[in-house]
Tab-separated table of C-alpha atoms in Angstrom:
chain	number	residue	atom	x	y	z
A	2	UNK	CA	33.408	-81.669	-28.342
A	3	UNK	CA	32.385	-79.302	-25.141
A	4	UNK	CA	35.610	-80.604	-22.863
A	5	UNK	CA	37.816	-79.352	-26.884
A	6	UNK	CA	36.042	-76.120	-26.460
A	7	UNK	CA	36.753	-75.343	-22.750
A	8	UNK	CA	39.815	-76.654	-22.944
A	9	UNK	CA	40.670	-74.343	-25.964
A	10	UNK	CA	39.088	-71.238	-24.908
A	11	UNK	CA	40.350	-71.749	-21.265
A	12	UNK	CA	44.226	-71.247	-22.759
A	13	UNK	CA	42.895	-68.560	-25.381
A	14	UNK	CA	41.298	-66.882	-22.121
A	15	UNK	CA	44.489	-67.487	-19.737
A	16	UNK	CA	46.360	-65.831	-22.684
A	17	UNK	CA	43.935	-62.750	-22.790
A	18	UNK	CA	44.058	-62.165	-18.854
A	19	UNK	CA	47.687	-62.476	-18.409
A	20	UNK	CA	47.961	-59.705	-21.266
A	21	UNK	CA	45.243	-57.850	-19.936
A	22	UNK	CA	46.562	-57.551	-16.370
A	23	UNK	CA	50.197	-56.902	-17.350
A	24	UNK	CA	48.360	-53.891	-19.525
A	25	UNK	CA	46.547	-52.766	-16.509
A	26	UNK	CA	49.739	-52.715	-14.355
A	27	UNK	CA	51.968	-51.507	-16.971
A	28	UNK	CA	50.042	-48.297	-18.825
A	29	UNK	CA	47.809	-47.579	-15.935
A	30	UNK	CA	44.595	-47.915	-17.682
A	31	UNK	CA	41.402	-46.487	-16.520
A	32	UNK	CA	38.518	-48.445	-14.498
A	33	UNK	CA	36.705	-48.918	-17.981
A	34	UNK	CA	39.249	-51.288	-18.694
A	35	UNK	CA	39.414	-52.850	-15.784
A	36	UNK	CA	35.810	-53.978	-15.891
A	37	UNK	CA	36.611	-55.246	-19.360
A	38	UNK	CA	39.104	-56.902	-17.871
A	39	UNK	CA	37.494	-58.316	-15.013
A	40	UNK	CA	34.449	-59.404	-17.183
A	41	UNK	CA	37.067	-61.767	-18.909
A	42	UNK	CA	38.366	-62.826	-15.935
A	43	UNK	CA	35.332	-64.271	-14.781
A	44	UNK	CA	34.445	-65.665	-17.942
A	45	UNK	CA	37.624	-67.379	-17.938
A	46	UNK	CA	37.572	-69.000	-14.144
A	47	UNK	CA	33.941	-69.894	-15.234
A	48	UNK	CA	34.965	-71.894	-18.412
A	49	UNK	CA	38.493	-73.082	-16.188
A	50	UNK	CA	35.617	-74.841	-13.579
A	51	UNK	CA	33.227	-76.239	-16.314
A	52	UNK	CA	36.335	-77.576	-17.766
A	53	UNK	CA	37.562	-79.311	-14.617
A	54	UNK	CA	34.359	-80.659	-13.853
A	55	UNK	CA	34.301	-82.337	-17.556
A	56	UNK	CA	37.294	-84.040	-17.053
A	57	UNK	CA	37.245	-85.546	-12.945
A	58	UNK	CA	36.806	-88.609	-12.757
A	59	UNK	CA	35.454	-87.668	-9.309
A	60	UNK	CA	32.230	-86.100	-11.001
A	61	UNK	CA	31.878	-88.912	-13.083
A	62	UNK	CA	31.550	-91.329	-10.947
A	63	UNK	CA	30.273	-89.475	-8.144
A	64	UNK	CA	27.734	-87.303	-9.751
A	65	UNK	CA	24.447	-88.805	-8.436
A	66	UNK	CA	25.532	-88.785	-4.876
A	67	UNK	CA	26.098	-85.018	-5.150
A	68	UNK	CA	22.975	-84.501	-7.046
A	69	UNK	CA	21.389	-85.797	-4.123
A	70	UNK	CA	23.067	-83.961	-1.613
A	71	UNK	CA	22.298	-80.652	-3.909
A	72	UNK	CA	18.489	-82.180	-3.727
A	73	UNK	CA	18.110	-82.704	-0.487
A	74	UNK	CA	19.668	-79.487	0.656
A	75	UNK	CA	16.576	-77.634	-2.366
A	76	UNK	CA	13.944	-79.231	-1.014
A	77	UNK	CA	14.445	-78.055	3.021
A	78	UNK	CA	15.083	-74.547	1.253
A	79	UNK	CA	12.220	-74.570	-0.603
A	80	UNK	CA	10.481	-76.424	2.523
A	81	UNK	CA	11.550	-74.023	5.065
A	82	UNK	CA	10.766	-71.262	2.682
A	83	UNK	CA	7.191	-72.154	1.765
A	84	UNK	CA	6.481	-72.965	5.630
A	85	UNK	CA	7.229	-69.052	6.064
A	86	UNK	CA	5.290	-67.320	3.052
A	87	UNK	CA	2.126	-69.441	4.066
A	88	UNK	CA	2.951	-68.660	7.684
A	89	UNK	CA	2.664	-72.123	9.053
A	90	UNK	CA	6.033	-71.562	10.627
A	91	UNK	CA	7.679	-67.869	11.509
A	92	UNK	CA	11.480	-67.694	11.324
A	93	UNK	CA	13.031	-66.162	14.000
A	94	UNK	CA	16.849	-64.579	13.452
A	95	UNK	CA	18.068	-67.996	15.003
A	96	UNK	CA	16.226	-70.208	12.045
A	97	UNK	CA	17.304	-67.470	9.505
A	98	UNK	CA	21.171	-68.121	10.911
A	99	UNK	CA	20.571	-72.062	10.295
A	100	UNK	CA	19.057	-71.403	7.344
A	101	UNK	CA	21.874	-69.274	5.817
A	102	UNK	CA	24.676	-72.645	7.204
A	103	UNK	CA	22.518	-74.906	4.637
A	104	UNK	CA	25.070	-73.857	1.815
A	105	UNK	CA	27.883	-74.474	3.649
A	106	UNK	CA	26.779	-77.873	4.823
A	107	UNK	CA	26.170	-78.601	1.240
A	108	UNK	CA	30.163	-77.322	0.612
A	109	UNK	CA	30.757	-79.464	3.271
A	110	UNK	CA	29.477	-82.508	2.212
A	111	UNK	CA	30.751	-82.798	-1.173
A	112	UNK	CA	34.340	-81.971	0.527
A	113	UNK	CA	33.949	-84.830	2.848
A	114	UNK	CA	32.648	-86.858	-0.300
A	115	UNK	CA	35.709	-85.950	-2.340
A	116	UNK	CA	38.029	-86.730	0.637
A	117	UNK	CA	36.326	-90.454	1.059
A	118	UNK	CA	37.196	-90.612	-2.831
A	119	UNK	CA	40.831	-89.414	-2.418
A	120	UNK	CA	41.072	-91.638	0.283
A	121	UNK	CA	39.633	-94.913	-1.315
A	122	UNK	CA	41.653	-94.007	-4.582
A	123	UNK	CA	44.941	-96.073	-5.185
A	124	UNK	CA	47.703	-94.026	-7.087
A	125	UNK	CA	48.109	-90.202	-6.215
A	126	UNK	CA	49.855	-87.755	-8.342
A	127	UNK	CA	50.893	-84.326	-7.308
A	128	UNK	CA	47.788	-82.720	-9.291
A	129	UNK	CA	45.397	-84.527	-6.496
A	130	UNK	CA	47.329	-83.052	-3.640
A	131	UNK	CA	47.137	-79.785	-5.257
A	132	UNK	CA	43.072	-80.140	-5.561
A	133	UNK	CA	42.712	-81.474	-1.761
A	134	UNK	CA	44.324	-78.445	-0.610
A	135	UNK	CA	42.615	-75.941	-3.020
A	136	UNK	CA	39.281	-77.933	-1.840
A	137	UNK	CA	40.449	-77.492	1.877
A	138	UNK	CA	40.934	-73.727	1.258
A	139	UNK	CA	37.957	-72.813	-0.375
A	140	UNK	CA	36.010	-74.667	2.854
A	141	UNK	CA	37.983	-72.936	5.095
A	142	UNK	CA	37.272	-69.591	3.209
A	143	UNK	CA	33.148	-70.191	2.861
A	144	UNK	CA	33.384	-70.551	6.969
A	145	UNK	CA	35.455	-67.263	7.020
A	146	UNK	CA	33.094	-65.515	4.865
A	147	UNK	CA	30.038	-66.942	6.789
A	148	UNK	CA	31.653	-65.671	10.370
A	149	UNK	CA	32.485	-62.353	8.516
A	150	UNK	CA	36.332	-62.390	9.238
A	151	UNK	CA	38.359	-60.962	6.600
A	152	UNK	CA	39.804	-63.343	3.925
A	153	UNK	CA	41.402	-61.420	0.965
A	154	UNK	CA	44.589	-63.571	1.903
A	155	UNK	CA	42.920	-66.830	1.866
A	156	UNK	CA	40.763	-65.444	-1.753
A	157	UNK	CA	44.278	-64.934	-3.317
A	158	UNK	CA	45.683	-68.089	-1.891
A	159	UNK	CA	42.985	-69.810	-4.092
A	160	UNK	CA	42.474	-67.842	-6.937
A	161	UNK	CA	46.591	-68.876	-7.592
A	162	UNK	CA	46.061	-72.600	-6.559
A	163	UNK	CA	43.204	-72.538	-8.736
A	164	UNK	CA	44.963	-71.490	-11.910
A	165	UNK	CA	47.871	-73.975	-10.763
A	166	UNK	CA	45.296	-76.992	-11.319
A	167	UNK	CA	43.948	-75.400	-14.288
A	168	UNK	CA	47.326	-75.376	-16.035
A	169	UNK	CA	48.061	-78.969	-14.515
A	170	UNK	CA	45.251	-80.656	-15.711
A	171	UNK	CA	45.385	-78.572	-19.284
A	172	UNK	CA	49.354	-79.988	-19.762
A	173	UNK	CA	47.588	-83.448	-18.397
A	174	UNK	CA	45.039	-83.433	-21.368
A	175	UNK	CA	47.865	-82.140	-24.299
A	176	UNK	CA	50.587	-83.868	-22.654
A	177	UNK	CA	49.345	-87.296	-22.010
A	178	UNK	CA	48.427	-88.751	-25.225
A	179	UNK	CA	51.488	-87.529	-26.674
A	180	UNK	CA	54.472	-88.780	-24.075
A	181	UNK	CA	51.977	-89.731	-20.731
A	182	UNK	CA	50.593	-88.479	-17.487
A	183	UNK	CA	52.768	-85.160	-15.539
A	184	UNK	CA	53.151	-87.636	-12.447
C-alpha cells in the first residue's frame, strides 16, 4: 500500500515540477511562485527517496547493519554531548571539528556497506551502475561541503542522476510485471 502511494504520487509530483519549472522559465513568474514551487520540489525528492528505499533490496536485507551504524554513531553524539553540558570533558575547536566528521563517517559507512553489497551481488543491470555512481557523488559532495569548496556543479550532477534512478526504478516497478525487468 505505502510503496502504491509513493510510487503514484512520485509521477503525479514529477508531473507537477516539470510543469511548474517550465512555467517559471517560460512566464517569468515572481519569487512567490517559486517557493511554491520549490516547496513541491522537495516534497517530491522526499517521497522519490522514501520510495527508493521501499523498494532496494539493499535496505531490506541490510537494514539492521545500518541501524547499527546509525546507533552507534547516536550514542558517541549523545556521549560526547552529555560529557560537555555536565562538564566532565571541555571541547576544544579540534574535538568540535571531529565531532562535526561523525556524519560523514556515518555517509561513509553505509557507502562502503552498499559497495560490499554491489560487489557480492551476482547480476548487474544498468540501474545499479547508475546508483553506485549517484552514491559515489553524493560522498564526494558531503566531503566538499564539509571542506567548504564550492559544489553547485557536483549538487546538479546529482539532483539529475537522482531523477534518472527515480524514473528507472518507477518504469522497473510498471514495466516488469507486464513484459520484465529494463536490463
Amino acid at each position: 500500500m505505502i510503496n502504491r502511494l509513493l510510487k503514484t504520487g512520485t509521477i503525479i509530483g514529477m508531473a507537477i515540477c516539470v510543469i511548474g519549472y517550465m512555467l517559471l522559465k517560460l512566464l517569468s513568474l515572481s519569487a512567490g511562485y517559486f517557493n511554491i514551487y520549490d516547496i513541491t520540489y522537495s516534497l517530491t525528492a522526499l517521497m522519490g527517496c522514501l520510495f527508493i528505499l521501499t523498494v532496494s533490496q539493499f535496505v531490506k536485507e541490510k537494514i539492521y547493519d545500518v541501524l547499527k551504524i546509525i546507533g552507534l554513531l547516536f550514542v558517541v553524539m549523545l556521549g560526547t554531548s552529555l560529557l560537555n553540558e555536565f562538564y566532565v570533558f571541555e571541547f576544544s575547536k579540534y574535538h568540535v571539528f571531529y565531532i562535526k566528521i561523525l556524519p560523514m563517517l556515518l555517509f561513509t559507512g553505509i557507502y562502503s556497506m552498499y559497495l560490499d553489497y554491489f560487489r557480492k551481488k551476482e547480476n548487474h543491470d544498468k540501474l545499479d551502475y547508475w546508483k553506485i555512481i549517484l552514491l559515489t557523488l553524493i560522498i564526494i559532495n558531503v566531503y566538499f561541503i564539509h571542506f567548504n569548496f564550492h559544489t553547485s556543479l557536483f549538487k546538479d550532477v546529482n539532483q539529475v542522476l537522482f531523477w534518472i534512478i527515480v524514473t528507472g526504478i518507477l518504469l522497473n516497478e510498471y514495466i516488469e510485471p507486464k513484459v520484465g525487468r529494463i536490463e
